Amino acid sequence: MSERPIVSWYEGTNTTATEVKTTVNYGTVDAFSDSPQKTYFIWNNRGGTKDCSKMEDVKFTTRDRNGGDGSSAGNIVEAVRDNWFRARVDSLNEQVFTPVGKGGVGTENPSGTKFLGTNGTTTNIHSSTASVWIKETKLTIDAYVKPTVDNGFIYKAVNAGETGATEPSWLTEEGKSVFDNGVEFVAIKIDKKPNAKEILGLANNTKADGSNANLAGGNFVQVTVFAKVPIDASAGKNTLLKRATFSYV
């Protein structure tokens, strides 16, 4: 896959109207108290018409506005340096919040980062329009068919041709070829779930209001975040970044 991930964030609800494009304000928080909790939906390729690369080894943390850990002279950001923020990955059904930020030896979370992921699956956008296999039928290149008995896969024609008189034995292994008279099909799993620490980049038909987002559940994570401000916090403004880092191929 050559196209890099296409990342977008949404706050509060999983709708395009809530896309995060500017600063998120947690308001004034007193020492020895908690900030409001805010929920974010972090997407890869939302509504994309073609696949892009998946996000791998995805981690969440906080950083100062220069990308540092908040401890540089002249750029002290206590919220990052002292790990004020806590994160919970709702898309993994987590119940406990983990501190993020600088981390460090002797802290509750020395890495300062939190792996992101999801239990959701993404349904192939061609699964609802793929035609049921019919014998002795001409197909064009890139046509999608499904077996007469559902097996969790659809099959894409990689060349034009005519199907045979007898339905082929459908292989159920992603990317494997099935030959049917003059047509070669490639097997495609309908529902795909990302591995741990991944966000898929599959094409999807997600609506602006998010009402069918479950069909692209492997393409986004949901994380809830808040700041736990200690009693010895200094007065003043903490300006920082919430950051999701990842690799891709």
PDB file of C-alpha atoms in Angstrom:
ATOM      1  CA  MET A   1       0.000   0.000   0.000  1.00  0.00           C
ATOM      2  CA  SER A   2       1.546   3.282  -1.102  1.00  0.00           C
ATOM      3  CA  GLU A   3      -0.853   5.984   0.092  1.00  0.00           C
ATOM      4  CA  ARG A   4      -0.111   7.128   3.618  1.00  0.00           C
ATOM      5  CA  PRO A   5      -2.835   7.113   6.314  1.00  0.00           C
ATOM      6  CA  ILE A   6      -5.383   9.934   6.197  1.00  0.00           C
ATOM      7  CA  VAL A   7      -5.909  10.919   9.834  1.00  0.00           C
ATOM      8  CA  SER A   8      -8.720  13.028  11.290  1.00  0.00           C
ATOM      9  CA  TRP A   9      -9.995  13.673  14.831  1.00  0.00           C
ATOM     10  CA  TYR A  10     -13.547  14.288  16.069  1.00  0.00           C
ATOM     11  CA  GLU A  11     -14.558  15.487  19.524  1.00  0.00           C
ATOM     12  CA  GLY A  12     -17.575  14.353  21.499  1.00  0.00           C
ATOM     13  CA  THR A  13     -19.572  12.686  18.728  1.00  0.00           C
ATOM     14  CA  ASN A  14     -18.582  10.640  15.706  1.00  0.00           C
ATOM     15  CA  THR A  15     -19.859  13.166  13.161  1.00  0.00           C
ATOM     16  CA  THR A  16     -17.985  15.212  10.571  1.00  0.00           C
ATOM     17  CA  ALA A  17     -19.417  18.387  12.134  1.00  0.00           C
ATOM     18  CA  THR A  18     -17.266  17.822  15.232  1.00  0.00           C
ATOM     19  CA  GLU A  19     -13.926  17.473  13.423  1.00  0.00           C
ATOM     20  CA  VAL A  20     -11.106  18.986  15.476  1.00  0.00           C
ATOM     21  CA  LYS A  21      -9.420  21.701  13.422  1.00  0.00           C
ATOM     22  CA  THR A  22      -8.480  24.207  16.122  1.00  0.00           C
ATOM     23  CA  THR A  23      -7.508  24.275  19.803  1.00  0.00           C
ATOM     24  CA  VAL A  24      -9.542  22.226  22.295  1.00  0.00           C
ATOM     25  CA  ASN A  25     -10.114  24.126  25.543  1.00  0.00           C
ATOM     26  CA  TYR A  26     -10.495  22.236  28.829  1.00  0.00           C
ATOM     27  CA  GLY A  27     -11.340  25.472  30.637  1.00  0.00           C
ATOM     28  CA  THR A  28     -10.127  26.602  34.042  1.00  0.00           C
ATOM     29  CA  VAL A  29      -9.337  23.712  36.370  1.00  0.00           C
ATOM     30  CA  ASP A  30      -8.563  24.253  40.048  1.00  0.00           C
ATOM     31  CA  ALA A  31      -5.602  22.571  41.715  1.00  0.00           C
ATOM     32  CA  PHE A  32      -6.430  19.181  43.259  1.00  0.00           C
ATOM     33  CA  SER A  33      -9.343  18.598  40.885  1.00  0.00           C
ATOM     34  CA  ASP A  34     -10.110  16.970  37.556  1.00  0.00           C
ATOM     35  CA  SER A  35     -10.795  18.631  34.228  1.00  0.00           C
ATOM     36  CA  PRO A  36     -13.874  17.718  32.185  1.00  0.00           C
ATOM     37  CA  GLN A  37     -13.570  14.434  30.322  1.00  0.00           C
ATOM     38  CA  LYS A  38     -13.398  14.725  26.553  1.00  0.00           C
ATOM     39  CA  THR A  39     -13.914  11.898  24.082  1.00  0.00           C
ATOM     40  CA  TYR A  40     -12.141  11.758  20.724  1.00  0.00           C
ATOM     41  CA  PHE A  41     -12.676   9.584  17.665  1.00  0.00           C
ATOM     42  CA  ILE A  42      -9.401   9.199  15.774  1.00  0.00           C
ATOM     43  CA  TRP A  43     -10.004   8.030  12.194  1.00  0.00           C
ATOM     44  CA  ASN A  44      -7.975   6.710   9.309  1.00  0.00           C
ATOM     45  CA  ASN A  45      -9.454   7.331   5.849  1.00  0.00           C
ATOM     46  CA  ARG A  46     -12.941   8.342   6.980  1.00  0.00           C
ATOM     47  CA  GLY A  47     -15.280   8.053   3.996  1.00  0.00           C
ATOM     48  CA  GLY A  48     -12.359   7.183   1.713  1.00  0.00           C
ATOM     49  CA  THR A  49     -13.297   5.771  -1.689  1.00  0.00           C
ATOM     50  CA  LYS A  50     -10.113   3.700  -1.925  1.00  0.00           C
ATOM     51  CA  ASP A  51      -7.865   1.968   0.575  1.00  0.00           C
ATOM     52  CA  CYS A  52      -4.884   3.678   2.177  1.00  0.00           C
ATOM     53  CA  SER A  53      -2.167   2.300   4.458  1.00  0.00           C
ATOM     54  CA  LYS A  54      -3.163   1.159   7.930  1.00  0.00           C
ATOM     55  CA  MET A  55      -1.733   2.878  11.002  1.00  0.00           C
ATOM     56  CA  GLU A  56       0.540   0.569  12.992  1.00  0.00           C
ATOM     57  CA  ASP A  57       2.004   0.766  16.491  1.00  0.00           C
ATOM     58  CA  VAL A  58      -0.422   3.593  17.302  1.00  0.00           C
ATOM     59  CA  LYS A  59       0.301   5.459  20.547  1.00  0.00           C
ATOM     60  CA  PHE A  60      -1.335   8.386  22.342  1.00  0.00           C
ATOM     61  CA  THR A  61       0.489  10.896  24.528  1.00  0.00           C
ATOM     62  CA  THR A  62       0.821  14.607  25.313  1.00  0.00           C
ATOM     63  CA  ARG A  63       3.641  16.921  24.263  1.00  0.00           C
ATOM     64  CA  ASP A  64       4.456  20.609  24.554  1.00  0.00           C
ATOM     65  CA  ARG A  65       3.854  22.808  21.519  1.00  0.00           C
ATOM     66  CA  ASN A  66       7.413  22.195  20.334  1.00  0.00           C
ATOM     67  CA  GLY A  67       6.999  18.436  20.506  1.00  0.00           C
ATOM     68  CA  GLY A  68       9.006  18.122  23.720  1.00  0.00           C
ATOM     69  CA  ASP A  69       8.226  16.580  27.093  1.00  0.00           C
ATOM     70  CA  GLY A  70       7.425  19.860  28.836  1.00  0.00           C
ATOM     71  CA  SER A  71      10.608  20.022  30.867  1.00  0.00           C
ATOM     72  CA  SER A  72      12.820  22.273  28.715  1.00  0.00           C
ATOM     73  CA  ALA A  73      14.083  25.491  30.284  1.00  0.00           C
ATOM     74  CA  GLY A  74      11.890  28.353  29.153  1.00  0.00           C
ATOM     75  CA  ASN A  75       9.196  25.946  27.987  1.00  0.00           C
ATOM     76  CA  ILE A  76       7.927  24.248  31.137  1.00  0.00           C
ATOM     77  CA  VAL A  77       4.505  22.650  30.649  1.00  0.00           C
ATOM     78  CA  GLU A  78       3.529  20.965  33.893  1.00  0.00           C
ATOM     79  CA  ALA A  79       0.614  19.081  32.367  1.00  0.00           C
ATOM     80  CA  VAL A  80       3.047  17.196  30.111  1.00  0.00           C
ATOM     81  CA  ARG A  81       6.088  17.061  32.374  1.00  0.00           C
ATOM     82  CA  ASP A  82       4.109  15.808  35.368  1.00  0.00           C
ATOM     83  CA  ASN A  83       1.773  13.456  33.470  1.00  0.00           C
ATOM     84  CA  TRP A  84      -1.484  15.167  34.364  1.00  0.00           C
ATOM     85  CA  PHE A  85      -3.512  13.720  31.508  1.00  0.00           C
ATOM     86  CA  ARG A  86      -5.184  10.313  31.707  1.00  0.00           C
ATOM     87  CA  ALA A  87      -6.392   8.291  28.703  1.00  0.00           C
ATOM     88  CA  ARG A  88      -8.829   5.384  28.384  1.00  0.00           C
ATOM     89  CA  VAL A  89      -9.353   3.490  25.132  1.00  0.00           C
ATOM     90  CA  ASP A  90     -13.119   3.037  24.889  1.00  0.00           C
ATOM     91  CA  SER A  91     -12.890   1.134  21.599  1.00  0.00           C
ATOM     92  CA  LEU A  92     -11.045  -1.591  23.533  1.00  0.00           C
ATOM     93  CA  ASN A  93     -13.684  -1.533  26.286  1.00  0.00           C
ATOM     94  CA  GLU A  94     -11.161  -0.293  28.832  1.00  0.00           C
ATOM     95  CA  GLN A  95     -12.400   0.824  32.242  1.00  0.00           C
ATOM     96  CA  VAL A  96      -9.196   2.276  33.723  1.00  0.00           C
ATOM     97  CA  PHE A  97      -7.424   5.526  32.822  1.00  0.00           C
ATOM     98  CA  THR A  98      -3.649   5.545  32.233  1.00  0.00           C
ATOM     99  CA  PRO A  99      -1.478   8.650  32.785  1.00  0.00           C
ATOM    100  CA  VAL A 100       0.330   9.948  29.697  1.00  0.00           C
ATOM    101  CA  GLY A 101       2.953  12.607  29.099  1.00  0.00           C
ATOM    102  CA  LYS A 102       6.661  12.627  29.855  1.00  0.00           C
ATOM    103  CA  GLY A 103       6.514   9.415  31.864  1.00  0.00           C
ATOM    104  CA  GLY A 104       9.813   8.584  33.533  1.00  0.00           C
ATOM    105  CA  VAL A 105      11.354   6.188  36.033  1.00  0.00           C
ATOM    106  CA  GLY A 106       9.236   5.780  39.141  1.00  0.00           C
ATOM    107  CA  THR A 107       6.030   7.053  37.521  1.00  0.00           C
ATOM    108  CA  GLU A 108       2.858   5.029  37.137  1.00  0.00           C
ATOM    109  CA  ASN A 109       3.444   4.755  33.382  1.00  0.00           C
ATOM    110  CA  PRO A 110       7.192   5.104  32.660  1.00  0.00           C
ATOM    111  CA  SER A 111       6.741   5.162  28.867  1.00  0.00           C
ATOM    112  CA  GLY A 112       4.366   8.126  29.045  1.00  0.00           C
ATOM    113  CA  THR A 113       2.437   6.677  26.110  1.00  0.00           C
ATOM    114  CA  LYS A 114      -0.761   4.699  25.683  1.00  0.00           C
ATOM    115  CA  PHE A 115      -1.312   2.164  22.900  1.00  0.00           C
ATOM    116  CA  LEU A 116      -4.506   2.703  20.910  1.00  0.00           C
ATOM    117  CA  GLY A 117      -6.640   0.090  19.176  1.00  0.00           C
ATOM    118  CA  THR A 118     -10.152  -1.142  18.547  1.00  0.00           C
ATOM    119  CA  ASN A 119     -12.287  -4.252  18.760  1.00  0.00           C
ATOM    120  CA  GLY A 120     -14.297  -3.013  15.773  1.00  0.00           C
ATOM    121  CA  THR A 121     -14.371  -4.467  12.261  1.00  0.00           C
ATOM    122  CA  THR A 122     -14.630  -2.821   8.853  1.00  0.00           C
ATOM    123  CA  THR A 123     -17.026  -4.311   6.300  1.00  0.00           C
ATOM    124  CA  ASN A 124     -15.867  -4.287   2.671  1.00  0.00           C
ATOM    125  CA  ILE A 125     -17.850  -1.665   0.754  1.00  0.00           C
ATOM    126  CA  HIS A 126     -18.446  -4.060  -2.154  1.00  0.00           C
ATOM    127  CA  SER A 127     -20.045  -6.773  -0.029  1.00  0.00           C
ATOM    128  CA  SER A 128     -23.551  -5.299  -0.338  1.00  0.00           C
ATOM    129  CA  THR A 129     -23.386  -4.912  -4.134  1.00  0.00           C
ATOM    130  CA  ALA A 130     -21.532  -8.108  -5.078  1.00  0.00           C
ATOM    131  CA  SER A 131     -23.725 -10.330  -7.265  1.00  0.00           C
ATOM    132  CA  VAL A 132     -24.422 -13.954  -6.418  1.00  0.00           C
ATOM    133  CA  TRP A 133     -22.406 -16.291  -8.641  1.00  0.00           C
ATOM    134  CA  ILE A 134     -24.313 -17.510 -11.715  1.00  0.00           C
ATOM    135  CA  LYS A 135     -23.115 -20.132 -14.160  1.00  0.00           C
ATOM    136  CA  GLU A 136     -22.080 -19.296 -17.730  1.00  0.00           C
ATOM    137  CA  THR A 137     -22.269 -15.547 -17.128  1.00  0.00           C
ATOM    138  CA  LYS A 138     -19.961 -12.947 -18.667  1.00  0.00           C
ATOM    139  CA  LEU A 139     -18.133 -10.766 -16.154  1.00  0.00           C
ATOM    140  CA  THR A 140     -16.094  -7.612 -16.603  1.00  0.00           C
ATOM    141  CA  ILE A 141     -12.778  -6.973 -14.931  1.00  0.00           C
ATOM    142  CA  ASP A 142     -13.159  -5.809 -11.301  1.00  0.00           C
ATOM    143  CA  ALA A 143     -16.631  -7.369 -10.975  1.00  0.00           C
ATOM    144  CA  TYR A 144     -17.442  -8.694  -7.490  1.00  0.00           C
ATOM    145  CA  VAL A 145     -19.337 -11.914  -6.840  1.00  0.00           C
ATOM    146  CA  LYS A 146     -20.292 -13.889  -3.765  1.00  0.00           C
ATOM    147  CA  PRO A 147     -20.843 -17.645  -3.440  1.00  0.00           C
ATOM    148  CA  THR A 148     -24.349 -19.068  -3.502  1.00  0.00           C
ATOM    149  CA  VAL A 149     -23.702 -20.079   0.122  1.00  0.00           C
ATOM    150  CA  ASP A 150     -22.205 -17.289   2.229  1.00  0.00           C
ATOM    151  CA  ASN A 151     -18.688 -18.008   3.500  1.00  0.00           C
ATOM    152  CA  GLY A 152     -17.611 -14.583   4.767  1.00  0.00           C
ATOM    153  CA  PHE A 153     -15.776 -13.706   1.537  1.00  0.00           C
ATOM    154  CA  ILE A 154     -16.450 -11.942  -1.745  1.00  0.00           C
ATOM    155  CA  TYR A 155     -14.403 -12.480  -4.904  1.00  0.00           C
ATOM    156  CA  LYS A 156     -13.061  -9.887  -7.335  1.00  0.00           C
ATOM    157  CA  ALA A 157     -12.548 -10.730 -10.994  1.00  0.00           C
ATOM    158  CA  VAL A 158      -9.030  -9.810 -12.083  1.00  0.00           C
ATOM    159  CA  ASN A 159      -9.878 -10.337 -15.756  1.00  0.00           C
ATOM    160  CA  ALA A 160     -12.951 -10.342 -17.965  1.00  0.00           C
ATOM    161  CA  GLY A 161     -14.413 -13.709 -18.891  1.00  0.00           C
ATOM    162  CA  GLU A 162     -17.298 -16.125 -18.553  1.00  0.00           C
ATOM    163  CA  THR A 163     -18.071 -18.284 -15.544  1.00  0.00           C
ATOM    164  CA  GLY A 164     -18.224 -22.042 -15.879  1.00  0.00           C
ATOM    165  CA  ALA A 165     -21.087 -24.494 -15.740  1.00  0.00           C
ATOM    166  CA  THR A 166     -20.272 -25.533 -12.176  1.00  0.00           C
ATOM    167  CA  GLU A 167     -19.661 -23.266  -9.200  1.00  0.00           C
ATOM    168  CA  PRO A 168     -15.989 -23.344  -8.184  1.00  0.00           C
ATOM    169  CA  SER A 169     -14.646 -24.337  -4.785  1.00  0.00           C
ATOM    170  CA  TRP A 170     -14.240 -20.986  -3.074  1.00  0.00           C
ATOM    171  CA  LEU A 171     -10.982 -20.619  -1.147  1.00  0.00           C
ATOM    172  CA  THR A 172     -11.325 -18.751   2.136  1.00  0.00           C
ATOM    173  CA  GLU A 173      -7.892 -17.218   2.440  1.00  0.00           C
ATOM    174  CA  GLU A 174      -7.333 -13.512   1.823  1.00  0.00           C
ATOM    175  CA  GLY A 175      -5.637 -12.798  -1.502  1.00  0.00           C
ATOM    176  CA  LYS A 176      -5.794 -16.361  -2.836  1.00  0.00           C
ATOM    177  CA  SER A 177      -6.897 -16.936  -6.447  1.00  0.00           C
ATOM    178  CA  VAL A 178      -9.935 -18.985  -7.481  1.00  0.00           C
ATOM    179  CA  PHE A 179     -10.179 -20.060 -11.131  1.00  0.00           C
ATOM    180  CA  ASP A 180     -13.587 -20.414 -12.743  1.00  0.00           C
ATOM    181  CA  ASN A 181     -13.493 -21.363 -16.405  1.00  0.00           C
ATOM    182  CA  GLY A 182     -12.021 -18.218 -18.005  1.00  0.00           C
ATOM    183  CA  VAL A 183     -12.250 -15.997 -14.940  1.00  0.00           C
ATOM    184  CA  GLU A 184      -9.694 -15.571 -12.178  1.00  0.00           C
ATOM    185  CA  PHE A 185     -11.060 -14.303  -8.881  1.00  0.00           C
ATOM    186  CA  VAL A 186      -9.151 -13.058  -5.838  1.00  0.00           C
ATOM    187  CA  ALA A 187     -10.580 -13.785  -2.380  1.00  0.00           C
ATOM    188  CA  ILE A 188     -11.467 -10.807  -0.160  1.00  0.00           C
ATOM    189  CA  LYS A 189     -12.597 -11.181   3.459  1.00  0.00           C
ATOM    190  CA  ILE A 190     -15.778  -9.173   4.042  1.00  0.00           C
ATOM    191  CA  ASP A 191     -15.185  -8.183   7.657  1.00  0.00           C
ATOM    192  CA  LYS A 192     -11.666  -7.224   8.689  1.00  0.00           C
ATOM    193  CA  LYS A 193     -10.442  -6.542  12.210  1.00  0.00           C
ATOM    194  CA  PRO A 194      -7.151  -4.765  12.861  1.00  0.00           C
ATOM    195  CA  ASN A 195      -4.389  -6.353  14.853  1.00  0.00           C
ATOM    196  CA  ALA A 196      -3.431  -4.915  18.245  1.00  0.00           C
ATOM    197  CA  LYS A 197      -2.180  -1.294  18.101  1.00  0.00           C
ATOM    198  CA  GLU A 198      -3.541  -0.813  14.559  1.00  0.00           C
ATOM    199  CA  ILE A 199      -6.149   1.320  12.777  1.00  0.00           C
ATOM    200  CA  LEU A 200      -7.201   0.099   9.318  1.00  0.00           C
ATOM    201  CA  GLY A 201      -7.272   2.345   6.254  1.00  0.00           C
ATOM    202  CA  LEU A 202      -9.926   0.530   4.227  1.00  0.00           C
ATOM    203  CA  ALA A 203     -12.360   2.298   1.914  1.00  0.00           C
ATOM    204  CA  ASN A 204     -15.731   2.893   3.574  1.00  0.00           C
ATOM    205  CA  ASN A 205     -19.090   4.602   3.096  1.00  0.00           C
ATOM    206  CA  THR A 206     -19.322   6.266   6.508  1.00  0.00           C
ATOM    207  CA  LYS A 207     -22.068   8.872   6.665  1.00  0.00           C
ATOM    208  CA  ALA A 208     -21.450  12.411   7.900  1.00  0.00           C
ATOM    209  CA  ASP A 209     -23.734  11.804  10.905  1.00  0.00           C
ATOM    210  CA  GLY A 210     -21.796   8.657  11.871  1.00  0.00           C
ATOM    211  CA  SER A 211     -24.932   6.524  11.997  1.00  0.00           C
ATOM    212  CA  ASN A 212     -23.272   3.666  10.120  1.00  0.00           C
ATOM    213  CA  ALA A 213     -19.773   4.104  11.566  1.00  0.00           C
ATOM    214  CA  ASN A 214     -19.940   0.580  12.997  1.00  0.00           C
ATOM    215  CA  LEU A 215     -19.413  -0.696   9.432  1.00  0.00           C
ATOM    216  CA  ALA A 216     -15.978   0.962   9.539  1.00  0.00           C
ATOM    217  CA  GLY A 217     -15.222   0.058  13.142  1.00  0.00           C
ATOM    218  CA  GLY A 218     -11.694  -1.064  12.289  1.00  0.00           C
ATOM    219  CA  ASN A 219     -10.881   2.376  10.868  1.00  0.00           C
ATOM    220  CA  PHE A 220     -11.174   4.405  14.067  1.00  0.00           C
ATOM    221  CA  VAL A 221     -10.473   4.346  17.763  1.00  0.00           C
ATOM    222  CA  GLN A 222     -12.374   6.051  20.569  1.00  0.00           C
ATOM    223  CA  VAL A 223     -10.414   7.471  23.491  1.00  0.00           C
ATOM    224  CA  THR A 224     -11.550   9.489  26.522  1.00  0.00           C
ATOM    225  CA  VAL A 225      -9.107  11.942  28.093  1.00  0.00           C
ATOM    226  CA  PHE A 226      -9.005  14.221  31.135  1.00  0.00           C
ATOM    227  CA  ALA A 227      -6.426  16.042  33.244  1.00  0.00           C
ATOM    228  CA  LYS A 228      -5.911  15.259  36.938  1.00  0.00           C
ATOM    229  CA  VAL A 229      -4.438  18.469  38.328  1.00  0.00           C
ATOM    230  CA  PRO A 230      -2.312  18.015  41.497  1.00  0.00           C
ATOM    231  CA  ILE A 231      -2.535  20.182  44.593  1.00  0.00           C
ATOM    232  CA  ASP A 232       0.886  21.738  43.927  1.00  0.00           C
ATOM    233  CA  ALA A 233       0.092  22.818  40.363  1.00  0.00           C
ATOM    234  CA  SER A 234       1.241  26.309  39.438  1.00  0.00           C
ATOM    235  CA  ALA A 235      -1.264  28.936  38.394  1.00  0.00           C
ATOM    236  CA  GLY A 236      -1.260  29.747  34.698  1.00  0.00           C
ATOM    237  CA  LYS A 237      -2.038  28.370  31.273  1.00  0.00           C
ATOM    238  CA  ASN A 238      -0.837  24.971  30.061  1.00  0.00           C
ATOM    239  CA  THR A 239      -0.715  24.830  26.270  1.00  0.00           C
ATOM    240  CA  LEU A 240       0.060  21.425  24.867  1.00  0.00           C
ATOM    241  CA  LEU A 241      -0.510  18.869  22.126  1.00  0.00           C
ATOM    242  CA  LYS A 242      -2.458  15.615  22.311  1.00  0.00           C
ATOM    243  CA  ARG A 243      -0.611  13.390  19.884  1.00  0.00           C
ATOM    244  CA  ALA A 244      -1.260  10.045  18.179  1.00  0.00           C
ATOM    245  CA  THR A 245       1.923   8.631  16.661  1.00  0.00           C
ATOM    246  CA  PHE A 246       2.095   5.679  14.271  1.00  0.00           C
ATOM    247  CA  SER A 247       4.111   3.953  11.587  1.00  0.00           C
ATOM    248  CA  TYR A 248       2.937   2.700   8.200  1.00  0.00           C
ATOM    249  CA  VAL A 249       4.146   0.813   5.161  1.00  0.00           C
TER     250      VAL A 249
END
